[in-house]
Amino acid sequence: MTKRVFNFNAGPSTLPLDVLKIVRDELLDYKGTGMSIMESSHRSPEYDAINDTAIALTKEMMGIGDDYHVLFVGGGASTQFAHIPINLLPEDKTAAYIDTGTWSTKAIKEAQNLGNMHLAGSSKESGYNYIPRDIDLPSNAAYLHITSNNTIKGTQYHVFPETGNVPLICDMSSDILSREIDFSKFSMIYAGAQKNLGPSGVTMVVIHQSLLDTIPDGIPTMFDYRTHASKRSLFNTPPAFGVYVIKLVLEWIKGQGGLKAVEEINRKKKDTIYSLIDSDPDFFTGTAKVEDRSWMNVTLRLPSEELEQKLISEAKATGFVGLKGHRSVGGVRVSMYNAMPLEGAEKVAEFISDFRKRH
Ligand SMILES: *Cc1c(COP(=O)(O)O)cnc(C)c1O
């Protein structure tokens, strides 16, 4: 029997076991081709079908139409931090950003380097423990950029800002396709795949045609979103193996009943952990404001760093891996992306509750 732990790593993260089994079964001989999909041409009919299906299923799961383009590119979400202003921030406009912690701060830095940046909201003064409600959009805003889930701080948007005619752009790296939301509110969504979608090395970009129409000429070819949109991400060699796994993950999501079913399970998972925290405020301190708590990354503190370390290492020895908070904030973090089964949340809650009884 292969040993599998409950993997709470924040990213790269656990993948659905059913998906990994398909990958294993198809690894040496993809659908009778006698070769791995890793060894296939990205111009082959087999890869073309994977690419098409991944695009179609993304649109189906998001409930969006053909006015959106689904791209699979390299460079991680971090490369998008620069590609967005390069493509979408003309000199006579200002890019608006909301700063909710590490990742949005990095996105802001790139925009500042490349053009006019306006801070439309920030929770920096309180250590990013909440989502700013009051936003201040400049009249010449090119777009508003937000980060839907703050992987490190454990906060998440549960209501998205109303931006009127200003395009809303969202880094959804750590909560994409985890719940039913109105995806058509966004002009652009992007996500590194390694948290909720698949393996590292591929970034999903979903972009509306109306944004593509505003891109100026003269951008280096590979940086221009239109290059990838017009060629269905086949301008050059795409991160093909990653897209193949994403396609399988999308089929897995659909097989469970789509985002409605996935959201239901994610709700139960986060309720399991948060109710444990809330039942014992003398011992557990949730670090995010209650109404802005993340469903994906539950961040908490124990009475001392010593106890935190002890919990993390005992958990690891018991088969619950990856509970250490991000190195920049410390504490304990329970990351529960789509692929973490409810059983994992229940078992780790039992373990934490038992740890509490012993301390
Ligand atoms: C992990 C993460 C990133 C960084 O993604 P890379 O693919 O490593 O560049 C960006 N934004 C958010 C919200 C993240 O959680």
Coordinates of C-alpha atoms and ligand atoms in Angstrom, one line a residue:
M1 CA 0.0 0.0 0.0
T2 CA 1.3 3.4 -0.9
K3 CA 1.5 5.7 2.1
R4 CA -0.5 8.9 1.8
V5 CA -0.6 11.6 4.5
F6 CA -3.1 14.4 5.0
N7 CA -1.3 17.1 3.3
F8 CA -2.1 20.6 4.5
N9 CA 0.7 22.3 2.6
A10 CA -0.2 25.8 1.4
G11 CA 1.2 25.4 -2.1
P12 CA 2.1 23.2 -3.9
S13 CA -0.7 21.3 -2.3
T14 CA -2.5 18.1 -2.1
L15 CA -4.1 16.9 -5.4
P16 CA -7.2 14.7 -5.6
L17 CA -6.2 11.0 -5.2
D18 CA -8.5 10.0 -8.0
V19 CA -6.7 12.4 -10.3
L20 CA -3.2 11.1 -9.3
K21 CA -4.4 7.6 -10.0
I22 CA -5.5 8.5 -13.5
V23 CA -2.1 10.3 -14.1
R24 CA -0.3 7.1 -12.9
D25 CA -2.4 4.8 -15.1
E26 CA -1.9 7.0 -18.1
L27 CA 1.7 7.9 -17.5
L28 CA 3.5 5.5 -19.8
D29 CA 0.9 5.1 -22.5
Y30 CA -1.5 8.0 -23.0
K31 CA -4.7 6.6 -24.6
G32 CA -2.9 4.0 -26.8
T33 CA -0.3 6.4 -28.2
G34 CA 2.5 4.3 -26.7
M35 CA 4.0 7.4 -25.1
S36 CA 3.5 9.7 -22.1
I37 CA 1.6 12.9 -22.6
M38 CA 4.9 14.5 -21.4
E39 CA 6.6 13.1 -24.5
S40 CA 3.8 14.1 -26.9
S41 CA 3.8 17.1 -29.3
H42 CA 1.8 20.0 -28.1
R43 CA 0.5 20.0 -31.8
S44 CA -0.8 16.4 -31.5
P45 CA -4.5 15.7 -31.6
E46 CA -4.3 14.2 -28.1
Y47 CA -2.9 17.4 -26.6
D48 CA -5.3 19.6 -28.6
A49 CA -8.2 17.7 -27.1
I50 CA -6.8 18.2 -23.6
N51 CA -6.3 21.9 -24.2
D52 CA -9.8 22.3 -25.6
T53 CA -11.4 20.3 -22.8
A54 CA -9.6 22.3 -20.1
I55 CA -10.7 25.6 -21.7
A56 CA -14.3 24.4 -22.1
L57 CA -14.5 23.0 -18.6
T58 CA -13.1 26.2 -17.0
K59 CA -15.8 28.2 -18.7
E60 CA -18.5 25.7 -17.8
M61 CA -17.4 25.6 -14.1
M62 CA -17.2 29.4 -14.0
G63 CA -20.5 29.9 -15.9
I64 CA -18.8 32.3 -18.4
G65 CA -19.2 32.5 -22.2
D66 CA -17.0 32.8 -25.2
D67 CA -16.4 36.5 -24.5
Y68 CA -13.8 35.2 -22.1
H69 CA -10.5 33.6 -23.1
V70 CA -8.9 30.9 -20.9
L71 CA -5.1 30.9 -21.2
F72 CA -2.5 28.5 -19.8
V73 CA 0.9 30.2 -19.4
G74 CA 4.1 29.8 -17.5
G75 CA 5.8 32.1 -15.0
G76 CA 3.5 31.6 -12.1
A77 CA 1.0 34.1 -10.7
S78 CA 4.0 36.4 -9.8
T79 CA 4.7 37.0 -13.5
Q80 CA 1.1 38.2 -13.9
F81 CA 1.8 41.0 -11.4
A82 CA 3.9 42.6 -14.1
H83 CA 2.0 41.4 -17.2
I84 CA -1.1 43.2 -16.0
P85 CA 0.2 46.7 -15.9
I86 CA 2.3 46.0 -19.1
N87 CA -0.8 45.1 -21.0
L88 CA -3.6 47.0 -19.2
L89 CA -2.2 50.2 -17.7
P90 CA -1.9 53.1 -20.3
E91 CA 0.1 56.2 -19.4
D92 CA -2.9 58.4 -19.0
K93 CA -4.6 56.1 -16.5
T94 CA -4.1 54.9 -12.9
A95 CA -4.1 51.4 -11.7
A96 CA -6.0 50.9 -8.4
Y97 CA -5.0 48.2 -6.0
I98 CA -6.3 46.9 -2.7
D99 CA -3.5 45.8 -0.4
T100 CA -4.5 42.8 1.7
G101 CA -1.1 41.4 2.4
T102 CA 2.0 39.7 0.9
W103 CA 0.7 38.8 -2.6
S104 CA -1.2 42.0 -3.3
T105 CA 1.8 44.0 -1.9
K106 CA 4.0 42.3 -4.5
A107 CA 1.5 43.0 -7.3
I108 CA 1.4 46.6 -6.2
K109 CA 5.2 46.9 -6.4
E110 CA 5.1 45.9 -10.1
A111 CA 2.4 48.4 -11.0
Q112 CA 4.3 51.1 -9.2
N113 CA 7.4 50.3 -11.3
L114 CA 5.5 50.3 -14.5
G115 CA 3.0 53.2 -14.3
N116 CA 0.6 55.2 -12.0
M117 CA -0.6 53.2 -9.0
H118 CA -3.2 54.3 -6.6
L119 CA -3.8 52.5 -3.3
A120 CA -7.6 52.1 -3.2
G121 CA -7.7 50.4 0.1
S122 CA -5.4 48.6 2.6
S123 CA -5.6 46.7 5.9
K124 CA -1.8 47.1 6.4
E125 CA -2.3 49.1 9.6
S126 CA -3.8 46.2 11.4
G127 CA -1.5 43.5 10.1
Y128 CA -3.8 42.6 7.2
N129 CA -6.3 40.8 9.5
Y130 CA -9.3 42.0 7.6
I131 CA -10.6 42.9 4.1
P132 CA -11.0 46.7 3.5
R133 CA -14.6 47.6 2.8
D134 CA -14.2 51.3 1.9
I135 CA -12.5 51.6 -1.5
D136 CA -11.4 54.8 -3.1
L137 CA -11.4 54.5 -6.9
P138 CA -9.7 57.3 -8.9
S139 CA -11.8 58.7 -11.7
N140 CA -9.3 57.5 -14.4
A141 CA -8.8 54.0 -13.0
A142 CA -7.6 51.5 -15.6
Y143 CA -8.7 48.6 -13.4
L144 CA -9.0 47.6 -9.7
H145 CA -6.8 44.7 -8.6
I146 CA -7.7 42.6 -5.6
T147 CA -6.5 39.3 -4.2
S148 CA -9.5 37.1 -3.4
N149 CA -7.9 34.9 -0.7
N150 CA -4.9 35.9 1.3
T151 CA -3.0 32.6 1.6
I152 CA -0.6 33.8 4.3
K153 CA -2.8 36.0 6.4
G154 CA -5.9 33.8 6.2
T155 CA -8.4 36.4 5.0
Q156 CA -10.8 36.1 2.1
Y157 CA -13.3 38.2 0.2
H158 CA -16.8 37.0 0.8
V159 CA -18.3 40.1 -0.9
F160 CA -16.5 41.6 -3.9
P161 CA -16.2 45.3 -4.4
E162 CA -18.6 47.0 -6.9
T163 CA -16.5 48.8 -9.4
G164 CA -19.1 50.0 -12.0
N165 CA -17.4 50.4 -15.3
V166 CA -13.9 49.9 -13.9
P167 CA -12.6 46.4 -14.8
L168 CA -12.1 44.2 -11.8
I169 CA -9.0 42.0 -11.9
C170 CA -8.5 39.3 -9.3
D171 CA -5.6 37.1 -8.2
M172 CA -7.5 33.9 -7.3
S173 CA -4.4 31.7 -6.9
S174 CA -5.5 30.2 -3.6
D175 CA -9.3 30.0 -3.9
I176 CA -10.1 29.6 -7.6
L177 CA -13.1 27.3 -8.2
S178 CA -13.6 26.7 -4.5
R179 CA -17.1 28.2 -4.3
E180 CA -20.0 29.5 -6.3
I181 CA -19.4 33.1 -7.2
D182 CA -20.4 35.4 -10.0
F183 CA -17.2 35.0 -12.2
S184 CA -18.7 37.4 -14.8
K185 CA -18.1 40.3 -12.3
F186 CA -14.4 40.0 -13.2
S187 CA -12.7 41.2 -16.4
M188 CA -9.7 39.1 -15.5
I189 CA -9.0 36.3 -13.1
Y190 CA -5.6 34.6 -12.8
A191 CA -4.2 31.8 -10.6
G192 CA -1.0 29.8 -10.2
A193 CA -2.3 26.3 -10.5
Q194 CA -0.4 24.7 -7.6
K195 CA -3.0 25.4 -4.9
N196 CA -6.4 24.6 -6.2
L197 CA -6.0 23.6 -9.8
G198 CA -3.1 21.2 -10.5
P199 CA 0.7 21.1 -10.3
S200 CA 3.1 24.1 -10.3
G201 CA 4.4 25.4 -13.6
V202 CA 1.2 26.6 -15.1
T203 CA -0.9 29.7 -14.5
M204 CA -4.5 30.1 -15.6
V205 CA -5.5 33.5 -17.0
V206 CA -9.1 34.1 -17.7
I207 CA -9.5 37.4 -19.6
H208 CA -12.5 39.2 -21.2
Q209 CA -12.3 40.2 -24.8
S210 CA -13.1 43.8 -23.9
L211 CA -9.8 44.0 -22.0
L212 CA -7.8 42.4 -24.8
D213 CA -9.2 45.1 -27.1
T214 CA -7.5 47.8 -25.0
I215 CA -3.9 46.3 -25.2
P216 CA -1.5 48.6 -27.1
D217 CA 0.8 47.3 -29.8
G218 CA 4.5 47.1 -29.2
I219 CA 4.6 44.8 -26.2
P220 CA 7.0 41.9 -26.4
T221 CA 5.2 39.0 -28.1
M222 CA 5.2 36.6 -25.3
F223 CA 4.1 39.2 -22.8
D224 CA 1.1 40.2 -24.8
Y225 CA -2.1 38.5 -23.7
R226 CA -3.4 38.6 -27.3
T227 CA -0.6 36.3 -28.5
H228 CA -1.9 33.5 -26.2
A229 CA -5.6 34.3 -26.6
S230 CA -5.4 34.1 -30.4
K231 CA -3.4 30.9 -30.4
R232 CA -5.4 29.1 -27.6
S233 CA -2.1 29.1 -25.5
L234 CA -0.3 27.2 -28.3
F235 CA 1.9 30.1 -29.7
N236 CA 4.8 28.3 -28.2
T237 CA 5.2 25.1 -26.1
P238 CA 2.7 25.3 -23.3
P239 CA 3.2 23.8 -19.8
A240 CA 1.4 20.7 -21.3
F241 CA 1.7 18.2 -18.5
G242 CA 0.3 20.8 -16.0
V243 CA -2.6 21.6 -18.3
Y244 CA -3.3 17.8 -18.6
V245 CA -3.5 17.6 -14.8
I246 CA -5.7 20.7 -14.6
K247 CA -8.1 19.1 -17.2
L248 CA -8.3 16.0 -14.9
V249 CA -8.9 18.2 -11.8
L250 CA -11.7 20.1 -13.7
E251 CA -13.3 16.8 -14.6
W252 CA -13.0 15.7 -11.0
I253 CA -14.8 19.0 -9.9
K254 CA -17.5 18.4 -12.4
G255 CA -17.9 14.8 -11.3
Q256 CA -18.6 15.9 -7.8
G257 CA -21.4 18.1 -8.9
G258 CA -19.5 21.3 -9.8
L259 CA -18.9 24.3 -7.6
K260 CA -22.1 23.9 -5.7
A261 CA -21.0 20.6 -4.3
V262 CA -17.4 21.7 -3.9
E263 CA -18.5 24.7 -1.9
E264 CA -20.6 22.6 0.4
I265 CA -17.7 20.4 1.3
N266 CA -15.4 23.4 1.7
R267 CA -18.0 25.0 4.0
K268 CA -18.1 21.9 6.2
K269 CA -14.3 21.7 6.3
K270 CA -13.8 25.3 7.5
D271 CA -16.7 25.1 10.0
T272 CA -15.0 22.1 11.5
I273 CA -11.8 24.0 12.2
Y274 CA -13.2 27.4 13.1
S275 CA -15.7 25.9 15.5
L276 CA -12.9 24.2 17.3
I277 CA -10.9 27.4 17.5
D278 CA -14.0 29.4 18.7
S279 CA -14.9 26.8 21.3
D280 CA -11.7 27.5 23.3
P281 CA -10.6 31.1 23.0
D282 CA -8.2 30.8 26.0
F283 CA -6.1 28.4 24.0
F284 CA -6.7 29.2 20.3
T285 CA -6.6 32.6 18.7
G286 CA -7.9 33.0 15.1
T287 CA -5.8 35.7 13.5
A288 CA -8.3 37.0 10.9
K289 CA -11.4 39.0 11.7
V290 CA -14.4 36.6 11.9
E291 CA -16.3 38.0 8.9
D292 CA -13.3 37.9 6.6
R293 CA -12.0 34.5 7.6
S294 CA -10.6 32.4 4.8
W295 CA -12.2 29.0 4.0
M296 CA -9.0 27.9 2.4
N297 CA -6.2 28.9 4.9
V298 CA -7.2 28.9 8.5
T299 CA -4.6 30.8 10.5
L300 CA -4.3 30.6 14.2
R301 CA -2.0 31.1 17.2
L302 CA -1.6 29.0 20.3
P303 CA -0.6 30.5 23.7
S304 CA 3.2 30.2 22.9
E305 CA 5.5 29.5 20.0
E306 CA 6.7 26.5 21.8
L307 CA 3.3 25.0 21.9
E308 CA 2.8 25.8 18.2
Q309 CA 6.1 24.1 17.3
K310 CA 5.1 21.1 19.4
L311 CA 1.7 20.8 17.7
I312 CA 3.2 21.1 14.2
S313 CA 5.8 18.4 14.8
E314 CA 3.4 16.1 16.7
A315 CA 0.9 16.5 13.9
K316 CA 3.5 15.7 11.3
A317 CA 4.5 12.5 13.2
T318 CA 0.8 11.5 13.2
G319 CA 0.3 12.0 9.5
F320 CA -0.9 15.7 9.2
V321 CA 1.7 17.5 7.2
G322 CA 2.2 21.2 6.5
L323 CA 0.5 22.9 9.4
K324 CA 3.3 25.4 9.9
G325 CA 2.3 29.1 9.3
H326 CA 4.1 31.0 6.6
R327 CA 7.6 31.9 7.6
S328 CA 6.8 35.6 7.5
V329 CA 4.0 35.3 10.2
G330 CA 4.6 32.1 12.1
G331 CA 1.7 30.3 14.0
V332 CA -0.3 27.5 12.7
R333 CA -2.0 27.4 9.3
V334 CA -4.5 24.7 8.2
S335 CA -4.7 24.9 4.4
M336 CA -7.7 23.1 3.0
Y337 CA -8.0 23.5 -0.8
N338 CA -10.6 21.6 -2.8
A339 CA -8.6 18.4 -2.9
M340 CA -8.5 18.1 0.9
P341 CA -11.3 15.6 1.8
L342 CA -13.7 16.4 4.6
E343 CA -12.2 13.5 6.5
G344 CA -8.9 15.3 6.6
A345 CA -10.4 18.3 8.2
E346 CA -12.3 16.2 10.7
K347 CA -9.3 14.1 11.6
V348 CA -7.0 17.0 12.0
A349 CA -9.6 18.7 14.2
E350 CA -9.7 15.6 16.4
F351 CA -5.9 15.6 16.6
I352 CA -5.8 19.3 17.6
S353 CA -8.6 18.9 20.1
D354 CA -6.7 16.0 21.7
F355 CA -3.5 18.0 21.7
R356 CA -5.4 20.7 23.6
K357 CA -6.5 18.2 26.2
R358 CA -2.9 17.2 26.9
H359 CA -1.7 20.9 27.3
Ligands
LIG1 C1 0.9 31.4 -4.0 C2 0.4 32.7 -4.4 C3 1.0 33.5 -5.4 C4 2.3 33.2 -6.0 O1 2.1 32.2 -7.0 P1 3.4 31.8 -8.0 O2 2.7 30.9 -8.9 O3 4.3 31.1 -7.1 O4 4.0 33.0 -8.6 C5 0.3 34.6 -5.8 N1 -0.8 35.0 -5.3 C6 -1.4 34.3 -4.3 C7 -2.8 34.8 -3.8 C8 -0.9 33.1 -3.9 O5 -1.5 32.4 -2.9

